[in-house]
Short mmCIF file of C-alpha atoms in Angstrom, two decimals:
data_model
loop_
_atom_site.label_atom_id
_atom_site.label_comp_id
_atom_site.label_asym_id
_atom_site.label_seq_id
_atom_site.Cartn_x
_atom_site.Cartn_y
_atom_site.Cartn_z
CA UNK A 12 -9.59 36.32 -17.68
CA UNK A 13 -6.96 33.94 -16.33
CA UNK A 14 -7.69 31.65 -13.38
CA UNK A 15 -5.70 32.40 -10.23
CA UNK A 16 -4.19 28.93 -10.42
CA UNK A 17 -3.41 26.86 -13.48
CA UNK A 18 -1.98 23.31 -13.68
CA UNK A 19 -1.63 23.55 -9.91
CA UNK A 20 0.59 26.64 -9.96
CA UNK A 21 -0.01 30.25 -9.00
CA UNK A 22 -0.88 31.91 -12.33
CA UNK A 23 0.84 35.12 -11.24
CA UNK A 24 4.16 33.21 -11.19
CA UNK A 25 3.76 32.18 -14.81
CA UNK A 26 3.60 35.65 -16.34
CA UNK A 27 2.20 36.05 -19.83
CA UNK A 28 2.04 32.28 -20.34
CA UNK A 29 -0.74 31.95 -17.77
CA UNK A 30 -3.54 32.95 -20.12
CA UNK A 31 -2.69 30.35 -22.77
CA UNK A 32 -2.06 27.74 -20.10
CA UNK A 33 -5.48 28.39 -18.63
CA UNK A 34 -7.08 27.91 -22.03
CA UNK A 35 -5.17 24.68 -22.57
CA UNK A 36 -6.02 23.36 -19.11
CA UNK A 37 -9.68 24.23 -19.75
CA UNK A 38 -9.52 22.13 -22.93
CA UNK A 39 -7.92 19.16 -21.16
CA UNK A 40 -10.53 19.34 -18.40
CA UNK A 41 -13.41 19.67 -20.88
CA UNK A 42 -12.27 16.56 -22.77
CA UNK A 43 -11.95 14.64 -19.52
CA UNK A 44 -15.38 15.72 -18.30
CA UNK A 45 -16.91 14.67 -21.62
CA UNK A 46 -15.57 11.16 -21.06
CA UNK A 47 -16.32 10.89 -17.34
CA UNK A 48 -19.61 10.75 -15.45
CA UNK A 49 -20.38 13.63 -13.12
CA UNK A 50 -20.03 13.04 -9.42
CA UNK A 51 -18.37 14.10 -6.18
CA UNK A 52 -14.87 13.03 -7.19
CA UNK A 53 -12.55 12.04 -4.36
CA UNK A 54 -8.80 12.48 -4.93
CA UNK A 55 -7.15 9.72 -2.93
CA UNK A 56 -3.53 10.95 -3.02
CA UNK A 57 -2.50 14.47 -1.99
CA UNK A 58 0.44 15.71 0.08
CA UNK A 59 -0.08 18.81 2.22
CA UNK A 60 2.85 20.70 3.71
CA UNK A 61 6.43 21.22 2.56
CA UNK A 62 8.60 18.35 1.34
CA UNK A 63 12.32 18.43 2.11
CA UNK A 64 12.79 18.57 -1.69
CA UNK A 65 10.95 21.92 -1.84
CA UNK A 66 7.53 20.82 -3.13
CA UNK A 67 4.84 22.60 -1.13
CA UNK A 68 1.06 22.79 -0.96
CA UNK A 69 -1.25 24.42 1.57
CA UNK A 70 -4.83 23.49 2.36
CA UNK A 71 -6.13 26.72 0.88
CA UNK A 72 -4.17 26.19 -2.35
CA UNK A 73 -5.48 22.64 -2.59
CA UNK A 74 -9.09 23.73 -2.16
CA UNK A 75 -8.58 26.30 -4.92
CA UNK A 76 -7.23 23.54 -7.19
CA UNK A 77 -10.13 21.24 -6.27
CA UNK A 78 -12.64 23.97 -7.10
CA UNK A 79 -11.03 24.73 -10.47
CA UNK A 80 -11.04 21.06 -11.47
CA UNK A 81 -14.42 20.21 -9.89
CA UNK A 82 -13.06 17.65 -7.46
CA UNK A 83 -15.11 17.43 -4.27
CA UNK A 84 -12.65 16.10 -1.69
CA UNK A 85 -9.12 14.87 -1.21
CA UNK A 86 -7.37 12.37 1.03
CA UNK A 87 -4.33 14.24 2.35
CA UNK A 88 -1.15 13.22 4.12
CA UNK A 89 2.22 14.75 4.82
CA UNK A 90 4.99 14.96 2.25
CA UNK A 91 8.50 13.77 3.09
CA UNK A 92 9.00 16.03 6.09
CA UNK A 93 9.75 13.70 8.99
CA UNK A 94 11.15 16.40 11.30
CA UNK A 95 14.17 16.15 13.56
CA UNK A 96 12.87 13.11 15.44
CA UNK A 97 11.72 11.40 12.25
CA UNK A 98 8.22 10.83 13.62
CA UNK A 99 6.30 13.18 11.27
CA UNK A 100 4.45 14.74 14.21
CA UNK A 101 4.65 18.38 13.08
CA UNK A 102 3.93 17.48 9.45
CA UNK A 103 0.92 15.42 10.51
CA UNK A 104 -0.32 18.33 12.62
CA UNK A 105 -0.26 20.55 9.52
CA UNK A 106 -2.53 18.06 7.75
CA UNK A 107 -4.89 17.97 10.72
CA UNK A 108 -5.02 21.78 10.79
CA UNK A 109 -5.89 21.91 7.08
CA UNK A 110 -8.59 19.28 7.57
CA UNK A 111 -9.99 21.27 10.47
CA UNK A 112 -10.13 24.39 8.29
CA UNK A 113 -11.76 22.50 5.40
CA UNK A 114 -13.62 19.57 6.99
CA UNK A 115 -15.83 18.94 3.96
CA UNK A 116 -12.91 18.92 1.51
CA UNK A 117 -9.91 17.34 3.24
CA UNK A 118 -9.75 13.79 4.68
CA UNK A 119 -6.66 13.51 6.91
CA UNK A 120 -4.35 10.48 6.88
CA UNK A 121 -1.33 9.95 9.14
CA UNK A 122 2.17 9.49 7.79
CA UNK A 123 4.78 7.65 9.83
CA UNK A 124 8.22 6.10 9.64
CA UNK A 125 7.69 2.53 10.88
CA UNK A 126 11.02 2.67 12.68
CA UNK A 127 10.36 5.94 14.52
CA UNK A 128 7.53 5.76 17.02
CA UNK A 129 4.96 4.77 14.44
CA UNK A 130 2.40 3.10 16.66
CA UNK A 131 2.29 6.04 19.09
CA UNK A 132 1.85 8.49 16.22
CA UNK A 133 -0.87 6.36 14.62
CA UNK A 134 -2.72 6.29 17.93
CA UNK A 135 -2.31 10.04 18.39
CA UNK A 136 -3.55 10.76 14.87
CA UNK A 137 -6.52 8.44 15.32
CA UNK A 138 -7.49 10.49 18.35
CA UNK A 139 -7.50 13.59 16.16
CA UNK A 140 -9.69 12.14 13.44
CA UNK A 141 -7.22 10.69 10.94
CA UNK A 142 -8.75 8.01 8.74
CA UNK A 143 -5.86 6.21 7.11
CA UNK A 144 -2.10 5.74 6.92
CA UNK A 145 0.58 6.63 4.39
CA UNK A 146 3.86 4.69 4.19
CA UNK A 147 6.80 5.47 1.89
CA UNK A 148 9.34 2.62 1.91
CA UNK A 149 11.74 4.49 -0.41
CA UNK A 150 11.82 7.85 1.39
CA UNK A 151 11.95 6.29 4.87
CA UNK A 152 14.24 3.45 3.75
CA UNK A 153 12.41 0.43 5.11
CA UNK A 154 11.26 -2.84 3.64
CA UNK A 155 7.47 -3.23 3.37
CA UNK A 156 7.71 -6.71 4.85
CA UNK A 157 9.91 -5.67 7.80
CA UNK A 158 8.79 -6.24 11.39
CA UNK A 159 8.29 -2.50 11.97
CA UNK A 160 6.26 -2.08 8.78
CA UNK A 161 4.07 -5.05 9.68
CA UNK A 162 3.49 -3.56 13.14
CA UNK A 163 2.44 -0.19 11.71
CA UNK A 164 0.20 -1.86 9.17
CA UNK A 165 -1.38 -3.99 11.87
CA UNK A 166 -2.01 -0.93 14.07
CA UNK A 167 -3.69 0.87 11.19
CA UNK A 168 -5.73 -2.17 10.20
CA UNK A 169 -7.00 -2.57 13.76
CA UNK A 170 -8.36 0.97 13.46
CA UNK A 171 -10.10 0.04 10.22
CA UNK A 172 -7.74 2.28 8.25
CA UNK A 173 -6.59 1.73 4.67
CA UNK A 174 -2.82 2.05 4.12
CA UNK A 175 -1.44 3.94 1.11
CA UNK A 176 1.99 2.60 0.16
CA UNK A 177 4.34 4.27 -2.30
CA UNK A 178 4.80 1.87 -5.20
CA UNK A 179 6.32 4.14 -7.81
CA UNK A 180 9.93 5.27 -8.15
CA UNK A 181 12.31 2.81 -6.50
CA UNK A 182 14.82 0.14 -7.39
CA UNK A 183 13.45 -2.90 -5.57
CA UNK A 184 10.85 -5.36 -6.75
CA UNK A 185 7.67 -4.97 -4.73
CA UNK A 186 5.37 -7.90 -5.44
CA UNK A 187 6.92 -10.38 -3.01
CA UNK A 188 7.41 -7.84 -0.16
CA UNK A 189 3.82 -6.59 -0.52
CA UNK A 190 2.56 -10.17 -0.61
CA UNK A 191 4.44 -10.90 2.64
CA UNK A 192 2.98 -7.78 4.23
CA UNK A 193 -0.55 -8.69 3.14
CA UNK A 194 -0.16 -12.22 4.47
CA UNK A 195 1.27 -10.94 7.78
CA UNK A 196 -1.72 -8.69 8.41
CA UNK A 197 -4.94 -10.44 7.35
CA UNK A 198 -7.65 -7.93 6.51
CA UNK A 199 -5.19 -5.16 5.67
CA UNK A 200 -6.30 -2.78 2.92
CA UNK A 201 -3.17 -1.84 0.97
CA UNK A 202 -3.50 0.91 -1.64
CA UNK A 203 -0.48 0.78 -3.93
CA UNK A 204 0.21 4.26 -5.20
CA UNK A 205 0.99 5.15 -8.80
CA UNK A 206 -0.80 2.00 -10.00
CA UNK A 207 2.16 0.04 -8.74
CA UNK A 208 4.36 1.22 -11.58
CA UNK A 209 7.46 0.26 -9.59
CA UNK A 210 6.64 -3.41 -10.22
CA UNK A 211 3.48 -3.21 -12.32
CA UNK A 212 3.15 -6.73 -13.71
CA UNK A 213 4.01 -8.44 -10.44
CA UNK A 214 1.65 -6.30 -8.39
CA UNK A 215 -1.21 -6.68 -10.86
CA UNK A 216 -0.78 -10.44 -10.57
CA UNK A 217 -0.68 -10.18 -6.77
CA UNK A 218 -3.97 -8.25 -6.76
CA UNK A 219 -5.66 -11.18 -8.47
CA UNK A 220 -4.71 -13.36 -5.48
CA UNK A 221 -5.26 -10.87 -2.62
CA UNK A 222 -8.55 -9.02 -2.29
CA UNK A 223 -6.97 -6.41 0.02
CA UNK A 224 -4.73 -5.01 -2.73
CA UNK A 225 -5.87 -1.75 -4.37
CA UNK A 226 -4.18 0.79 -6.61
CA UNK A 227 -4.36 4.55 -7.06
CA UNK A 228 -3.93 6.32 -10.38
CA UNK A 229 -1.66 9.14 -9.17
CA UNK A 230 1.18 9.79 -11.63
CA UNK A 231 0.58 6.34 -13.04
CA UNK A 232 1.32 5.05 -16.52
CA UNK A 233 -1.74 4.73 -18.74
CA UNK A 234 -0.95 1.20 -19.86
CA UNK A 235 -0.83 0.05 -16.22
CA UNK A 236 -4.16 1.70 -15.34
CA UNK A 237 -5.90 0.24 -18.38
CA UNK A 238 -4.81 -3.24 -17.32
CA UNK A 239 -6.22 -3.03 -13.78
CA UNK A 240 -9.81 -3.79 -12.75
CA UNK A 241 -11.79 -0.60 -12.03
CA UNK A 242 -13.19 -2.26 -8.89
CA UNK A 243 -9.68 -1.97 -7.36
CA UNK A 244 -8.71 1.51 -8.61
CA UNK A 245 -8.84 4.90 -6.89
CA UNK A 246 -8.43 8.24 -8.64
CA UNK A 247 -5.45 10.24 -7.34
CA UNK A 248 -3.39 13.27 -8.35
CA UNK A 249 -0.25 13.22 -6.16
CA UNK A 250 -0.49 17.00 -5.69
CA UNK A 251 1.84 18.89 -5.55
CA UNK A 252 4.09 16.55 -7.58
CA UNK A 253 1.25 16.02 -10.05
CA UNK A 254 -1.85 18.11 -10.77
CA UNK A 255 -5.52 17.50 -11.37
CA UNK A 256 -5.94 18.19 -15.08
CA UNK A 257 -3.57 15.47 -16.25
CA UNK A 258 -4.79 13.20 -13.43
CA UNK A 259 -8.37 13.45 -14.70
CA UNK A 260 -7.17 13.12 -18.30
CA UNK A 261 -5.46 9.85 -17.34
CA UNK A 262 -8.67 8.40 -15.87
CA UNK A 263 -10.70 9.60 -18.87
CA UNK A 264 -8.29 8.01 -21.33
CA UNK A 265 -8.23 4.78 -19.34
CA UNK A 266 -12.01 4.69 -19.22
CA UNK A 267 -12.18 5.23 -22.99
CA UNK A 268 -9.59 2.57 -23.79
CA UNK A 269 -10.75 -0.04 -21.27
CA UNK A 270 -14.44 0.55 -21.91
CA UNK A 271 -15.45 1.09 -18.30
CA UNK A 272 -19.15 1.66 -17.74
CA UNK A 273 -20.38 4.85 -16.06
CA UNK A 274 -20.77 2.88 -12.85
CA UNK A 275 -17.21 1.56 -13.04
CA UNK A 276 -15.86 5.04 -13.74
CA UNK A 277 -17.79 6.43 -10.75
CA UNK A 278 -16.27 3.71 -8.61
CA UNK A 279 -12.76 4.79 -9.64
CA UNK A 280 -13.47 8.49 -9.20
CA UNK A 281 -15.36 8.35 -5.93
CA UNK A 282 -17.01 5.23 -4.61
CA UNK A 283 -14.00 2.93 -4.10
CA UNK A 284 -12.11 5.49 -2.01
CA UNK A 285 -15.22 6.55 -0.11
CA UNK A 286 -15.84 2.94 0.83
CA UNK A 287 -12.29 2.43 2.06
CA UNK A 288 -12.45 5.46 4.38
CA UNK A 289 -15.83 4.38 5.70
CA UNK A 290 -18.05 6.83 3.83
CA UNK A 291 -19.97 4.34 1.72
CA UNK A 292 -23.74 4.39 2.21
CA UNK B 6 -1.37 9.04 -35.11
CA UNK B 7 0.59 6.40 -37.00
CA UNK B 8 2.54 3.82 -35.01
CA UNK B 9 5.93 5.27 -35.97
CA UNK B 10 4.78 8.78 -35.04
CA UNK B 11 3.56 7.50 -31.72
CA UNK B 12 6.79 5.70 -30.91
CA UNK B 13 8.83 8.79 -31.79
CA UNK B 14 6.60 11.08 -29.73
CA UNK B 15 6.51 8.77 -26.71
CA UNK B 16 10.28 8.51 -26.70
CA UNK B 17 10.74 12.26 -26.82
CA UNK B 18 8.11 12.85 -24.12
CA UNK B 19 9.75 10.31 -21.81
CA UNK B 20 13.18 11.84 -22.36
CA UNK B 21 11.75 15.31 -21.72
CA UNK B 22 10.05 14.21 -18.50
CA UNK B 23 13.28 12.75 -17.10
CA UNK B 24 15.27 15.82 -18.11
CA UNK B 25 12.73 18.05 -16.35
CA UNK B 26 12.86 15.98 -13.16
CA UNK B 27 16.65 16.27 -13.25
CA UNK B 28 16.37 20.01 -14.01
CA UNK B 29 18.57 19.42 -17.03
CA UNK B 30 18.56 22.26 -19.61
CA UNK B 31 18.62 19.64 -22.39
CA UNK B 32 14.84 19.51 -21.81
CA UNK B 33 14.51 22.68 -23.91
CA UNK B 34 15.79 20.92 -27.03
CA UNK B 35 13.93 17.70 -26.32
CA UNK B 36 10.62 19.52 -25.90
CA UNK B 37 11.16 21.45 -29.13
CA UNK B 38 11.77 18.15 -30.94
CA UNK B 39 8.72 16.59 -29.31
CA UNK B 40 6.55 19.54 -30.36
CA UNK B 41 7.69 19.10 -33.97
CA UNK B 42 6.98 15.36 -33.79
CA UNK B 43 3.41 15.72 -32.49
CA UNK B 44 0.47 15.64 -34.88
CA UNK B 45 -2.23 18.29 -34.46
CA UNK B 46 -4.13 17.98 -31.21
CA UNK B 47 -3.76 18.47 -27.49
CA UNK B 48 -0.27 16.93 -27.48
CA UNK B 49 1.00 19.36 -30.09
CA UNK B 50 -0.52 22.35 -28.30
CA UNK B 51 0.80 21.22 -24.93
CA UNK B 52 4.30 20.52 -26.21
CA UNK B 53 4.53 23.77 -28.17
CA UNK B 54 3.55 25.69 -25.07
CA UNK B 55 5.91 23.60 -22.90
CA UNK B 56 8.81 24.24 -25.28
CA UNK B 57 8.10 27.98 -25.31
CA UNK B 58 7.97 28.24 -21.52
CA UNK B 59 11.06 26.07 -21.15
CA UNK B 60 13.02 28.38 -23.48
CA UNK B 61 12.22 31.31 -21.19
CA UNK B 62 12.91 29.47 -17.93
CA UNK B 63 16.05 28.66 -15.99
CA UNK B 64 15.16 24.98 -15.65
CA UNK B 65 17.96 24.39 -13.16
CA UNK B 66 16.87 27.37 -11.05
CA UNK B 67 15.24 27.06 -7.66
CA UNK B 68 13.40 30.39 -7.39
CA UNK B 69 9.66 30.28 -6.79
CA UNK B 70 9.00 31.49 -10.33
CA UNK B 71 11.42 28.98 -11.90
CA UNK B 72 9.86 26.14 -9.93
CA UNK B 73 6.34 27.17 -10.97
CA UNK B 74 7.37 27.35 -14.63
CA UNK B 75 9.17 24.00 -14.49
CA UNK B 76 6.17 22.36 -12.82
CA UNK B 77 3.84 23.78 -15.46
CA UNK B 78 6.11 22.45 -18.20
CA UNK B 79 6.09 19.05 -16.50
CA UNK B 80 2.29 19.09 -16.41
CA UNK B 81 2.09 19.96 -20.11
CA UNK B 82 4.55 17.21 -20.98
CA UNK B 83 2.50 14.74 -18.94
CA UNK B 84 -0.66 15.75 -20.81
CA UNK B 85 1.09 15.20 -24.13
CA UNK B 86 2.67 11.93 -23.06
CA UNK B 87 -0.65 10.52 -21.90
CA UNK B 88 -2.31 11.45 -25.17
CA UNK B 89 0.51 9.78 -27.07
CA UNK B 90 0.24 6.66 -24.90
CA UNK B 91 -3.50 6.54 -25.51
CA UNK B 92 -3.02 6.89 -29.22
CA UNK B 93 -0.46 4.09 -29.20
CA UNK B 94 -2.76 1.83 -27.19
CA UNK B 95 -5.93 2.70 -29.05
CA UNK B 96 -4.60 3.19 -32.56
CA UNK B 97 -5.40 6.88 -32.55
CA UNK B 98 -9.02 6.71 -31.44
CA UNK B 99 -8.78 8.79 -28.29
CA UNK B 100 -10.47 11.97 -27.07
CA UNK B 101 -8.15 14.92 -27.51
CA UNK B 102 -6.15 13.25 -30.24
CA UNK B 103 -5.80 14.81 -33.66
CA UNK B 104 -8.79 17.12 -33.69
CA UNK B 105 -11.82 15.94 -35.57
CA UNK B 106 -10.90 12.29 -35.15
CA UNK B 107 -11.86 9.88 -32.47
CA UNK B 108 -13.71 12.09 -30.01
CA UNK B 109 -16.25 10.32 -27.89
CA UNK B 110 -19.65 11.38 -26.68
#
């Protein structure tokens, strides 16, 4: 019998292909599980809501995906849906509502545009239980080292929040701007999404000099993940742009190639992210 | 997977992924070529299935069904690409690679 969702899609939408896809996804997941230690995996990169580009994911759909792929929890933030005022308020409220409906599965983060009322929205989201910040310099067209970005990062850091920063698709080099941001906000925890593939070598070098620089594995390139220390890596899927089977396959392949121990693999899959959101024992 | 096979497969996977993001129908041909280039294993299965779904899908369409199919094809291509990358990095000794070779406990 086919699963109701496969590779993150509604199986009913995939017609006769769904059955074979389910079998193939099962095989990918089985190979990944054979390589990875068991645990309460924490996906550190999920978008909930509807992106202006049409990508969409609800809390209920996410929980179904998490169940199928045996992932315990997910850090969730809004997709690129800033709203008419550009402040992400409605999109952030959707994330809060999903977290309220699934408090054991969804960890809410705030998303802001640093140039559009960011500090007020960060404060509002903190009051509603958000536990981190997402910034997207490409979608919101700002420089990571800009005055507004520094102010938003400082506000989040004062709350003890980690800050996820898009570091994938984009034309600009990132290492110097991220270094300036890190130096402007001492103590900031900056999680560079997609293993920093937008400027991989430069950002990997930066991480050796700044202890506040982390990376997530969402839609990353294997060669970049293999080259990063597992103590600075967080498992992520980038749902709904990515999905969990290939995200787990990526971590499993990286573990195999880099020779991570079980403890190091558990850190990537769960413990590093849990520590950054304040859940570490 | 031999080095030349890996280079060929990685190139075709990367081209397919970009074509899918751009919703370019040329992805159908690229995926078919990639499927033929893949040695037995997860990559070959994933690419064969991706090519078959792509043939039946309006890749430039924006209906809910077309988007679901395109996203599934993207996922399959990603699975294949990652296996090919692993084979290239690890000289073929990767879980999920050509079946019967290189699995790990």
